[in-house]
Coordinates of C-alpha atoms and ligand atoms in Angstrom, one line a residue:
V21 CA -86.4 -152.5 34.0
H22 CA -83.7 -155.1 35.7
S23 CA -83.0 -157.0 33.0
F24 CA -82.6 -153.3 30.5
H25 CA -79.9 -152.8 33.8
K26 CA -77.9 -156.4 33.1
L27 CA -77.9 -155.3 29.0
Q28 CA -76.5 -151.8 29.6
A29 CA -74.0 -153.0 31.7
F30 CA -73.0 -155.7 29.1
F31 CA -72.8 -153.1 26.6
R32 CA -71.2 -150.6 28.0
R33 CA -68.0 -153.4 29.7
G34 CA -67.7 -152.7 25.6
I35 CA -65.0 -154.7 23.8
G36 CA -62.4 -156.5 24.4
S37 CA -59.4 -155.2 25.5
D38 CA -57.4 -156.6 22.6
A39 CA -60.0 -154.9 20.7
V40 CA -60.4 -152.2 22.1
A41 CA -56.4 -152.2 21.1
V42 CA -57.1 -152.2 17.7
H43 CA -59.9 -149.7 17.8
A44 CA -57.4 -147.3 19.8
E45 CA -54.8 -147.8 17.0
T46 CA -57.6 -146.9 14.5
V47 CA -59.0 -143.8 16.1
R48 CA -56.0 -142.3 16.3
K49 CA -55.1 -143.0 12.9
L50 CA -58.3 -141.2 11.6
Q51 CA -57.6 -138.3 13.4
C52 CA -54.0 -138.0 11.8
D53 CA -55.3 -138.5 8.3
E54 CA -58.2 -136.6 9.1
Q55 CA -55.8 -133.7 10.4
N56 CA -53.4 -134.3 7.0
G57 CA -55.9 -134.2 4.8
H58 CA -57.4 -130.7 5.7
R59 CA -55.4 -127.1 4.6
A60 CA -57.1 -124.3 5.4
L61 CA -59.9 -123.3 4.3
H62 CA -59.5 -119.9 2.8
I63 CA -56.3 -121.7 1.0
L64 CA -59.2 -124.5 -0.5
Q65 CA -61.8 -121.6 -1.3
E66 CA -59.1 -120.1 -3.3
E67 CA -58.6 -123.1 -5.5
R68 CA -62.4 -123.9 -6.7
R69 CA -62.9 -120.0 -6.9
K70 CA -60.0 -120.8 -9.6
Q71 CA -61.5 -123.1 -11.0
A72 CA -64.5 -122.5 -10.6
Q73 CA -63.1 -118.8 -13.2
R74 CA -62.3 -121.6 -15.6
S75 CA -65.9 -123.5 -16.1
V76 CA -68.1 -123.1 -17.7
L77 CA -72.4 -124.1 -17.5
I78 CA -74.3 -126.0 -20.5
S79 CA -77.5 -127.2 -20.4
C80 CA -77.4 -130.1 -23.0
Q81 CA -80.2 -131.8 -25.1
V82 CA -80.3 -136.0 -23.2
T83 CA -79.5 -136.9 -26.7
T84 CA -76.4 -135.6 -26.2
N85 CA -72.9 -137.5 -27.6
E86 CA -70.2 -136.6 -24.9
K87 CA -67.5 -137.6 -27.8
K88 CA -68.6 -135.0 -29.9
F89 CA -70.2 -132.7 -27.4
L90 CA -65.3 -132.6 -25.6
K91 CA -64.2 -132.7 -28.9
Y92 CA -66.2 -129.2 -30.1
L93 CA -65.6 -127.8 -27.1
S94 CA -61.9 -129.0 -27.0
Q95 CA -61.0 -126.8 -30.1
H96 CA -60.9 -123.7 -27.3
G97 CA -58.4 -125.7 -24.9
D98 CA -57.6 -128.7 -23.3
I99 CA -60.6 -129.6 -20.3
N100 CA -59.3 -130.0 -17.1
K101 CA -62.2 -131.7 -15.6
F102 CA -66.2 -132.5 -17.2
F103 CA -69.4 -133.9 -15.1
F104 CA -73.4 -134.3 -15.9
Y105 CA -76.5 -134.1 -14.3
E106 CA -80.2 -133.2 -14.3
S107 CA -82.1 -130.8 -12.9
Y108 CA -85.3 -129.7 -14.6
G109 CA -82.7 -130.9 -17.8
L110 CA -79.8 -132.1 -18.9
Y111 CA -76.8 -130.0 -17.8
A112 CA -72.8 -130.0 -18.1
V113 CA -69.9 -128.5 -16.5
V114 CA -67.4 -128.3 -17.8
E115 CA -63.8 -127.1 -16.7
F116 CA -61.2 -126.3 -18.4
S117 CA -57.3 -125.7 -18.2
S118 CA -56.7 -122.2 -18.9
S119 CA -59.5 -119.1 -18.6
E120 CA -58.3 -118.2 -22.3
S121 CA -60.3 -121.2 -22.9
V122 CA -63.8 -120.2 -21.6
A123 CA -62.8 -116.2 -23.1
S124 CA -62.7 -117.8 -26.4
L125 CA -65.5 -120.3 -26.1
L126 CA -67.7 -117.0 -24.7
E127 CA -66.2 -115.6 -27.9
S128 CA -67.5 -117.9 -30.8
S129 CA -71.0 -118.1 -29.3
V130 CA -74.4 -116.3 -29.8
I131 CA -77.3 -113.8 -28.6
P132 CA -80.0 -116.5 -29.8
S133 CA -82.2 -114.0 -31.9
V134 CA -86.1 -115.0 -30.6
S135 CA -89.4 -113.8 -32.4
H136 CA -91.7 -112.7 -29.7
E137 CA -89.5 -111.2 -27.1
C138 CA -86.6 -109.9 -26.1
V139 CA -83.0 -110.6 -24.6
V140 CA -81.3 -108.8 -22.2
P141 CA -77.9 -108.7 -23.7
F142 CA -76.2 -109.8 -20.5
K143 CA -72.9 -112.4 -21.5
S144 CA -72.7 -114.7 -18.3
R145 CA -71.1 -118.6 -18.5
L146 CA -74.7 -119.9 -18.3
L147 CA -74.9 -121.9 -21.9
W148 CA -77.0 -123.5 -24.2
L149 CA -75.7 -126.4 -27.0
R150 CA -77.6 -125.6 -30.0
N151 CA -75.4 -127.9 -32.3
H152 CA -77.6 -130.4 -33.7
S153 CA -74.9 -132.1 -34.7
L154 CA -73.7 -132.9 -31.7
V155 CA -76.9 -135.1 -31.2
D156 CA -77.4 -138.8 -31.6
S157 CA -80.3 -138.9 -34.2
G158 CA -83.2 -140.7 -33.0
G159 CA -84.2 -139.1 -30.3
Q160 CA -82.2 -141.9 -27.9
T161 CA -80.8 -141.0 -24.9
S162 CA -77.4 -141.1 -24.8
G163 CA -76.6 -142.8 -22.1
L164 CA -74.2 -139.8 -20.3
V165 CA -73.8 -141.1 -16.3
C166 CA -75.0 -137.8 -14.3
Q167 CA -74.2 -137.4 -11.1
A168 CA -76.6 -137.2 -8.2
Q169 CA -77.2 -133.5 -6.7
T170 CA -80.1 -134.6 -4.6
T171 CA -80.3 -136.1 -1.5
T172 CA -81.0 -140.2 -1.1
P173 CA -85.3 -140.3 0.0
I174 CA -84.9 -141.0 3.9
N175 CA -87.0 -144.8 3.0
E176 CA -84.0 -145.9 1.1
L177 CA -81.9 -144.5 3.2
I178 CA -82.5 -146.2 6.4
H179 CA -83.2 -149.5 3.7
R180 CA -79.5 -148.8 3.2
I181 CA -77.8 -149.0 6.4
S182 CA -80.3 -151.5 7.7
T183 CA -78.2 -153.6 5.4
Q184 CA -74.9 -152.5 7.7
E185 CA -72.6 -154.7 10.4
S186 CA -72.5 -152.1 12.5
I187 CA -73.8 -149.1 14.1
E188 CA -70.7 -147.7 13.3
Q189 CA -70.8 -148.5 10.2
Q190 CA -74.3 -147.1 10.1
M191 CA -73.4 -144.2 10.7
M192 CA -70.4 -143.9 8.2
S193 CA -72.8 -144.7 5.4
L194 CA -74.9 -142.1 6.2
T195 CA -72.7 -139.6 6.2
E196 CA -71.6 -141.6 2.6
A197 CA -74.8 -141.1 1.6
S198 CA -75.8 -137.2 2.5
Q199 CA -72.6 -135.1 2.4
L200 CA -71.6 -133.0 -0.8
T201 CA -69.9 -135.3 -3.4
E202 CA -66.9 -133.0 -5.5
E203 CA -69.2 -132.3 -8.2
N204 CA -72.0 -130.9 -6.4
S205 CA -68.8 -129.2 -4.7
R206 CA -67.8 -128.0 -7.7
L207 CA -70.7 -127.1 -9.0
R208 CA -71.3 -124.4 -5.9
F209 CA -68.3 -122.6 -6.4
L210 CA -69.5 -122.3 -9.4
V211 CA -72.6 -120.7 -9.6
C212 CA -70.6 -118.3 -6.6
S213 CA -68.4 -117.5 -9.8
L214 CA -71.3 -117.1 -12.0
L215 CA -72.7 -114.6 -9.1
E216 CA -69.0 -112.5 -8.8
D217 CA -69.9 -111.5 -12.6
I218 CA -72.7 -109.9 -11.6
A219 CA -71.0 -108.4 -8.9
T220 CA -67.6 -107.2 -10.6
A221 CA -69.1 -105.3 -12.6
Y222 CA -69.7 -102.3 -10.2
F223 CA -67.6 -103.8 -7.5
P224 CA -64.6 -105.4 -9.9
E225 CA -62.2 -106.2 -6.8
C226 CA -65.4 -107.8 -5.0
T227 CA -64.8 -111.8 -4.8
I228 CA -68.4 -114.4 -4.0
T229 CA -67.6 -117.1 -2.1
P230 CA -69.8 -120.0 -0.4
F231 CA -70.1 -119.8 3.8
G232 CA -72.4 -121.7 5.6
S233 CA -72.5 -126.1 4.9
S234 CA -71.9 -125.6 1.8
V235 CA -67.9 -125.8 3.1
N236 CA -68.0 -126.5 6.2
G237 CA -68.1 -129.8 6.2
F238 CA -71.0 -130.7 7.3
G239 CA -73.3 -129.8 4.9
K240 CA -75.2 -132.8 2.7
L241 CA -77.3 -133.0 -0.5
G242 CA -80.1 -130.3 -1.3
C243 CA -78.8 -127.8 1.4
D244 CA -79.1 -124.4 0.3
L245 CA -76.1 -122.0 -1.0
D246 CA -74.9 -119.3 1.6
M247 CA -73.1 -116.7 -0.3
F248 CA -70.7 -114.1 0.9
L249 CA -70.1 -110.8 -0.7
N250 CA -66.7 -109.6 0.6
L251 CA -65.9 -106.3 -0.1
D252 CA -62.6 -106.3 2.6
N253 CA -60.3 -106.2 0.1
I254 CA -61.5 -103.5 -2.2
K255 CA -57.5 -102.0 -2.6
G256 CA -57.1 -98.4 -0.6
R257 CA -59.4 -98.9 2.4
N258 CA -57.0 -97.9 5.7
M259 CA -54.4 -96.0 3.1
R260 CA -52.8 -93.4 4.4
L261 CA -53.0 -90.3 3.3
P262 CA -49.4 -88.9 2.8
K263 CA -48.6 -86.5 5.5
S264 CA -47.1 -83.5 3.0
G265 CA -47.6 -82.7 -0.5
L266 CA -50.5 -84.0 -3.1
S267 CA -52.4 -86.8 -2.6
L268 CA -56.0 -88.1 -4.4
E269 CA -58.6 -89.2 -2.4
Y270 CA -61.9 -91.2 -4.2
Q271 CA -65.6 -89.3 -3.7
M272 CA -68.1 -91.3 -2.5
K273 CA -71.8 -91.8 -1.0
R274 CA -71.8 -91.4 1.9
A275 CA -74.7 -93.1 4.5
N276 CA -75.5 -93.4 7.9
S277 CA -74.0 -97.4 9.1
E278 CA -72.1 -99.8 7.8
R279 CA -75.8 -102.1 7.5
A280 CA -76.9 -99.4 5.3
V281 CA -73.8 -99.3 3.0
T282 CA -74.7 -103.5 3.1
Q283 CA -78.5 -102.5 2.2
S284 CA -78.2 -100.6 0.1
I285 CA -75.4 -103.0 -2.2
L286 CA -77.5 -106.1 -1.8
S287 CA -80.5 -103.6 -3.1
V288 CA -78.8 -102.9 -6.5
I289 CA -77.2 -106.3 -7.0
G290 CA -80.5 -108.4 -6.1
E291 CA -81.8 -106.3 -8.9
C292 CA -79.3 -107.0 -11.3
V293 CA -79.5 -110.4 -10.2
D294 CA -83.4 -110.2 -10.8
Q295 CA -83.2 -108.3 -14.2
F296 CA -80.4 -109.6 -15.8
G297 CA -79.2 -112.8 -13.9
P298 CA -80.0 -116.2 -16.5
G299 CA -81.6 -119.3 -14.4
C300 CA -82.0 -116.6 -10.9
V301 CA -85.6 -116.8 -9.9
G302 CA -88.0 -115.2 -7.5
V303 CA -85.9 -112.5 -6.2
Q304 CA -86.8 -111.2 -3.3
K305 CA -84.1 -108.6 -1.3
I306 CA -84.4 -109.7 2.4
L307 CA -82.8 -106.3 4.0
N308 CA -84.4 -105.7 7.1
A309 CA -83.4 -108.6 8.5
R310 CA -80.7 -108.8 11.1
C311 CA -77.9 -109.7 8.7
P312 CA -79.7 -108.2 5.4
L313 CA -79.9 -110.7 2.4
V314 CA -80.7 -110.9 -1.3
R315 CA -83.1 -114.7 -1.8
F316 CA -83.3 -116.5 -5.0
S317 CA -83.4 -120.1 -7.0
H318 CA -80.4 -120.8 -9.0
Q319 CA -83.0 -122.7 -11.7
P320 CA -79.9 -124.5 -13.4
S321 CA -77.9 -126.2 -10.2
G322 CA -81.2 -126.2 -7.6
F323 CA -79.7 -124.4 -5.5
Q324 CA -82.0 -122.5 -3.1
C325 CA -79.5 -119.1 -2.7
D326 CA -78.6 -116.4 0.1
L327 CA -76.6 -113.6 -1.1
T328 CA -74.8 -111.9 2.0
A329 CA -72.8 -109.1 2.3
N330 CA -70.4 -107.4 5.2
N331 CA -70.8 -111.1 7.2
R332 CA -67.4 -111.8 8.0
V333 CA -67.9 -113.7 11.9
A334 CA -70.0 -116.1 9.8
M335 CA -67.4 -116.4 7.8
K336 CA -65.1 -117.3 11.1
S337 CA -67.9 -119.6 12.6
T338 CA -67.7 -121.6 8.7
E339 CA -63.9 -121.6 9.2
L340 CA -64.7 -123.2 12.9
L341 CA -66.7 -125.4 12.1
Y342 CA -64.1 -126.9 9.1
L343 CA -61.6 -127.3 11.4
Y344 CA -63.4 -129.1 14.2
G345 CA -64.7 -131.4 11.7
G346 CA -61.8 -131.9 10.1
L347 CA -59.7 -132.6 13.1
D348 CA -61.2 -136.4 14.6
A349 CA -63.6 -138.4 12.0
R350 CA -66.0 -139.2 14.5
V351 CA -67.1 -135.2 14.4
R352 CA -68.5 -135.3 10.9
H353 CA -70.1 -138.6 11.5
L354 CA -72.0 -137.8 14.4
V355 CA -72.8 -134.6 13.2
F356 CA -74.6 -136.0 10.2
S357 CA -76.4 -138.5 12.1
V358 CA -77.9 -136.4 14.3
R359 CA -79.0 -134.0 11.9
C360 CA -80.6 -136.8 9.5
W361 CA -82.2 -137.8 13.6
A362 CA -84.0 -134.1 13.8
R363 CA -84.9 -133.6 10.3
V364 CA -86.5 -136.8 10.3
H365 CA -88.6 -136.1 14.0
G366 CA -89.2 -132.5 12.6
I367 CA -86.6 -131.1 15.4
T368 CA -85.4 -128.9 12.5
S369 CA -86.9 -127.6 9.3
S370 CA -86.5 -126.0 6.2
I371 CA -88.9 -123.0 6.9
P372 CA -87.3 -120.8 9.7
G373 CA -89.3 -120.2 13.0
A374 CA -89.0 -121.3 16.5
W375 CA -87.2 -124.5 15.6
I376 CA -83.9 -125.9 17.0
T377 CA -81.6 -124.6 13.2
N378 CA -78.9 -126.8 12.0
F379 CA -76.4 -124.8 12.8
S380 CA -77.1 -124.9 17.2
L381 CA -77.7 -128.1 16.5
T382 CA -74.0 -128.9 15.6
M383 CA -72.4 -126.6 18.0
M384 CA -74.6 -128.7 20.6
V385 CA -73.1 -131.8 18.9
L386 CA -69.5 -130.0 19.7
F387 CA -70.3 -129.1 23.0
F388 CA -70.8 -132.6 23.6
L389 CA -67.8 -133.8 22.4
Q390 CA -65.6 -131.2 24.4
R391 CA -67.4 -132.4 27.5
R392 CA -66.3 -136.1 26.9
N393 CA -63.9 -137.9 28.7
P394 CA -60.8 -137.3 27.9
P395 CA -62.2 -134.6 25.5
I396 CA -62.8 -135.6 21.9
I397 CA -61.8 -132.0 21.0
P398 CA -60.4 -128.6 22.3
T399 CA -62.3 -125.4 23.3
L400 CA -62.3 -122.7 21.5
D401 CA -60.3 -120.8 24.1
Q402 CA -57.6 -123.5 23.8
L403 CA -57.8 -123.0 19.7
Q404 CA -57.2 -119.0 20.1
Q405 CA -54.2 -119.8 22.2
L406 CA -52.6 -121.8 19.8
A407 CA -53.1 -119.4 16.9
G408 CA -50.5 -117.7 15.1
P409 CA -49.7 -114.2 14.1
A410 CA -52.0 -115.1 10.6
D411 CA -54.8 -116.1 12.4
K412 CA -55.2 -112.8 14.3
S413 CA -59.6 -111.2 13.3
I414 CA -60.8 -109.0 15.1
I415 CA -63.7 -108.4 14.0
D416 CA -66.2 -105.0 14.8
G417 CA -64.2 -105.5 18.7
N418 CA -64.9 -109.0 18.9
D419 CA -61.4 -111.4 19.2
C420 CA -61.9 -113.9 16.3
T421 CA -58.8 -115.2 16.4
F422 CA -58.2 -119.2 16.2
V423 CA -55.6 -121.0 14.8
S424 CA -55.9 -122.4 11.0
D425 CA -52.9 -124.9 10.5
F426 CA -54.9 -128.2 11.7
A427 CA -51.3 -129.5 12.4
K428 CA -50.7 -127.7 15.9
V429 CA -53.4 -129.3 16.7
Q430 CA -52.7 -131.8 19.7
L431 CA -55.7 -134.3 20.5
Q432 CA -56.5 -136.0 23.4
S433 CA -56.4 -140.3 23.2
N434 CA -60.4 -140.9 23.6
T435 CA -61.2 -144.3 22.1
E436 CA -64.9 -144.3 22.2
T437 CA -66.5 -146.0 19.5
L438 CA -69.7 -143.8 17.1
E439 CA -72.0 -145.9 19.0
Q440 CA -70.9 -145.0 22.2
L441 CA -71.4 -141.0 21.3
L442 CA -74.6 -141.4 19.5
S443 CA -76.4 -143.1 22.9
A444 CA -73.8 -140.7 24.8
F445 CA -75.2 -137.8 23.4
F446 CA -79.0 -138.7 23.3
E447 CA -78.1 -139.1 26.9
F448 CA -76.3 -136.3 27.5
Y449 CA -79.4 -134.0 26.4
A450 CA -82.0 -136.0 27.6
T451 CA -80.3 -135.3 31.5
F452 CA -79.4 -132.0 30.5
N453 CA -80.5 -128.6 33.2
F454 CA -81.3 -126.8 30.1
S455 CA -83.6 -123.9 32.5
R456 CA -80.1 -123.2 34.0
L457 CA -76.9 -123.5 32.3
S458 CA -76.4 -122.3 28.6
I459 CA -73.5 -124.3 26.1
N460 CA -70.4 -122.8 25.5
I461 CA -68.1 -123.9 23.1
R462 CA -65.6 -121.5 24.1
K463 CA -65.0 -122.6 27.7
G464 CA -66.4 -126.2 26.9
K465 CA -68.1 -125.7 30.0
E466 CA -72.0 -125.2 31.3
Q467 CA -72.1 -122.0 32.4
N468 CA -75.1 -120.3 34.1
K469 CA -78.1 -118.9 32.2
P470 CA -76.6 -115.3 31.5
E471 CA -81.2 -114.5 30.0
M472 CA -84.2 -116.7 30.1
S473 CA -84.3 -118.3 26.6
P474 CA -85.4 -121.7 27.0
L475 CA -82.6 -122.9 25.1
H476 CA -79.5 -120.2 25.2
I477 CA -76.0 -121.2 23.0
L478 CA -72.9 -119.1 23.6
N479 CA -72.5 -117.4 20.3
P480 CA -69.1 -118.4 19.7
F481 CA -66.9 -114.9 18.9
E482 CA -70.2 -112.5 19.7
T483 CA -70.6 -113.3 23.2
S484 CA -73.2 -111.6 24.0
L485 CA -75.5 -113.3 22.0
N486 CA -77.6 -116.7 22.3
I487 CA -77.5 -118.5 18.4
S488 CA -80.3 -120.4 19.8
K489 CA -82.9 -117.5 21.2
N490 CA -85.5 -118.4 18.5
V491 CA -86.2 -121.4 20.2
N492 CA -89.5 -121.8 22.3
V493 CA -90.0 -123.7 24.7
T494 CA -92.5 -126.7 22.8
Q495 CA -89.5 -127.0 20.8
L496 CA -86.9 -127.5 23.3
D497 CA -89.5 -130.3 25.3
R498 CA -89.9 -131.6 22.0
F499 CA -85.9 -132.0 21.3
V500 CA -85.9 -133.6 25.3
A501 CA -88.2 -136.4 24.9
L502 CA -86.7 -137.4 21.6
C503 CA -83.6 -137.2 23.2
Q504 CA -84.6 -139.8 25.6
E505 CA -86.9 -141.8 24.2
S506 CA -83.8 -141.9 21.3
S507 CA -81.5 -142.3 24.5
W508 CA -83.6 -145.8 25.6
L509 CA -83.6 -146.9 21.8
S510 CA -80.1 -146.4 21.6
Q511 CA -79.3 -148.4 24.9
Q512 CA -81.0 -151.4 23.5
S513 CA -81.2 -151.5 19.0
R514 CA -78.6 -153.6 19.6
T515 CA -79.9 -156.1 20.3
L516 CA -82.7 -156.1 17.5
N517 CA -79.3 -156.3 15.2
P518 CA -81.2 -159.3 13.4
K519 CA -77.4 -160.2 12.0
K520 CA -76.1 -161.0 15.0
S521 CA -79.7 -162.2 16.3
T522 CA -79.3 -166.2 16.7
S523 CA -82.2 -166.9 14.0
G524 CA -79.4 -166.3 11.8
K525 CA -81.7 -163.6 9.3
N526 CA -80.1 -161.6 7.0
T527 CA -82.9 -159.2 7.0
A528 CA -83.0 -156.2 6.1
M529 CA -85.1 -154.8 9.1
P530 CA -84.3 -151.1 10.2
W531 CA -82.7 -151.5 13.4
G532 CA -79.3 -149.6 15.7
L533 CA -79.3 -145.7 13.9
A534 CA -82.2 -147.0 11.2
A535 CA -84.8 -147.7 13.8
L536 CA -84.0 -144.3 15.4
L537 CA -85.1 -142.7 12.2
L538 CA -88.7 -144.3 11.9
P539 CA -91.4 -142.6 13.8
L540 CA -90.9 -142.4 17.4
Q541 CA -93.6 -142.5 20.2
V542 CA -92.9 -138.8 20.8
D543 CA -93.4 -137.8 17.7
G544 CA -97.4 -138.7 17.6
I545 CA -97.8 -137.2 21.0
K546 CA -98.5 -133.8 19.4
G547 CA -102.3 -134.5 19.4
R548 CA -102.5 -135.9 23.1
K549 CA -102.8 -134.2 26.7
K550 CA -99.5 -132.1 27.7
K551 CA -100.5 -134.1 31.3
T552 CA -99.4 -137.6 29.9
R553 CA -96.7 -136.4 27.7
E554 CA -95.2 -134.7 30.6
L555 CA -95.5 -138.2 32.4
A556 CA -94.1 -140.2 30.0
S557 CA -91.1 -137.7 29.5
E558 CA -90.7 -137.7 32.8
R559 CA -90.4 -141.8 33.8
I560 CA -87.8 -141.5 31.0
K561 CA -85.8 -138.8 32.4
S562 CA -85.9 -140.2 35.6
L563 CA -85.1 -144.0 34.5
L564 CA -82.3 -142.3 32.4
V565 CA -80.1 -140.2 35.7
S566 CA -81.2 -143.7 37.6
L567 CA -79.5 -145.7 35.0
K568 CA -76.6 -142.9 34.7
K569 CA -76.2 -143.0 38.8
K570 CA -76.2 -147.2 38.6
D571 CA -72.8 -146.3 36.4
S572 CA -71.1 -143.6 37.5
P573 CA -68.5 -145.3 39.6
T574 CA -69.1 -144.1 43.3
S575 CA -72.0 -146.1 43.4
Ligands
GTP5 P1 -77.8 -125.3 6.1 O1 -79.4 -125.7 7.5 O2 -77.1 -127.4 6.2 O3 -78.1 -124.6 5.5 O4 -77.0 -124.7 7.8 P2 -75.9 -124.0 7.5 O5 -74.7 -124.4 8.7 O6 -75.3 -123.7 6.3 O7 -76.7 -123.1 8.3 P3 -77.8 -121.2 7.4 O8 -77.9 -121.3 6.3 O9 -78.7 -121.4 8.3 O10 -76.2 -120.1 7.8 C1 -75.3 -120.1 7.5 C2 -74.2 -120.0 8.5 O11 -74.7 -118.6 8.7 C3 -74.0 -121.0 8.8 O12 -73.5 -121.8 9.4 C4 -73.1 -120.0 10.7 O13 -72.1 -119.6 10.4 C5 -74.6 -118.5 10.1 N1 -75.2 -118.7 11.4 C6 -76.4 -119.1 10.7 N2 -77.1 -118.6 11.7 C7 -76.6 -117.9 13.2 C8 -76.6 -118.1 13.6 O14 -77.8 -117.6 14.6 N3 -75.6 -117.1 14.6 C9 -74.4 -116.3 14.2 N4 -73.5 -116.0 14.2 N5 -74.1 -117.0 12.5 C10 -75.7 -118.1 11.9
MG6 MG1 -76.8 -123.1 5.0

């Protein structure tokens, strides 16, 4: 313990003053680049939606000749962008310059005649390439370059980041390897656009847009596709009848509640997706959930899709996360590292249950960044104060207003490195008083818990709700124990950097962040007696508390 204190003091003293100045400058530049490069989410969404409407998805053969294929498609108009990818077969996404080209392409496409079955004659922009003269002879693969749409396997990722020079670079490399690519993002908007074609058959003015991690900046390859069916822009809503003279009103079906209307719309569209939607399989209507949804798998893209309607607050939280992620590059890097760490240790799961969700975990990272001194990101209340008239948003009586213009947000000059932040994150939650306090990103301060759920994270827009109500004591304990162990390890892991060791061996032995992604002691203690676990975790906790005391300027 004594030598550990020394080590810790050494690392906390950190880099020399020149290096600090250079680092501060780099951080400021990163913050500015980050802010300048971002446009409000709704502008980006609209641009991507238009691109998707001009695009088609074509199932090809591995022997497809790229040149001939493009030449054939170009008969219908100029191609802006195309790429190939593999998902149970080879597919091409092709974006034309104009939507007339898509219409012309569809006009020339043939409805298949099948011998023993019959087809539903629903036309979509999902097509097969059937022209054999476009295929290279000899059954050879044509050497098409495919864009990866899946995430790097964990062992490969650990190996890759182990070759980096610093923990900071490891974290950046992890983000680079996990984040959504330009192509994957286009594919997500295209799948929404294909679904929109089904929904607009009933509601011509509706839109379907992605929300959640597909667009909030924190999505990783392979994450689900959350879709929002927006019926708010249907004209005629909130229009006043003239005070005198004749006027007409639509006759419409009525239901007891907005929820009942949403359920009925999702039920019908879900049925349509199931019966008519090419490539959509395993459709489940989960209409009695708190937020009714239709879940299905879109085979050609490989996406697990969740279609919701009337879910405006979730869209607002997506915008908020997008804003936070765009303010300072460190936000996304830290979130990606923490999410990956949580996933490998089974803190988060793809199966719903008492686990902490990625959404809750992201809130915890944001809260931690608000609690730094000086804070790295502003509180939601501060973002609300910066809002302009166009940002005003009241949803079901909840004030969801906050600034959307990145340039209006002035950041404080915090120059902490990613390495310091990662280690501090684990320490923060290893010693957090979960039994008494609530995490509140609106205020950026701990508040007393209003109810007794083990983990209380305030829903930022519906402040009477707790977004982590599902989490049970066991899962919270596991999170805390892993934070304790990782905090302990992260403060030592730099010593394990083989590049910095005197032996000078340039091996790719897992070190730094990579070492935190390997199985930890806490992972293996599930089967052991609870008492041993409590003792171990108490020991580490008291050690951390004593380190904290030693570190504080008053001691
Ligand atoms: P992934 O795990 O990568 O899919 O992250 P995600 O952010 O997309 O989470 P998820 O698919 O579970 O939810 C999609 C979006 O719904 C989130 O980004 C939030 O905006 C919203 N959301 C999810 N869970 C909650 C919750 O418990 N409360 C509220 N208010 N919104 C939620
Ligand atoms: Mg999601």
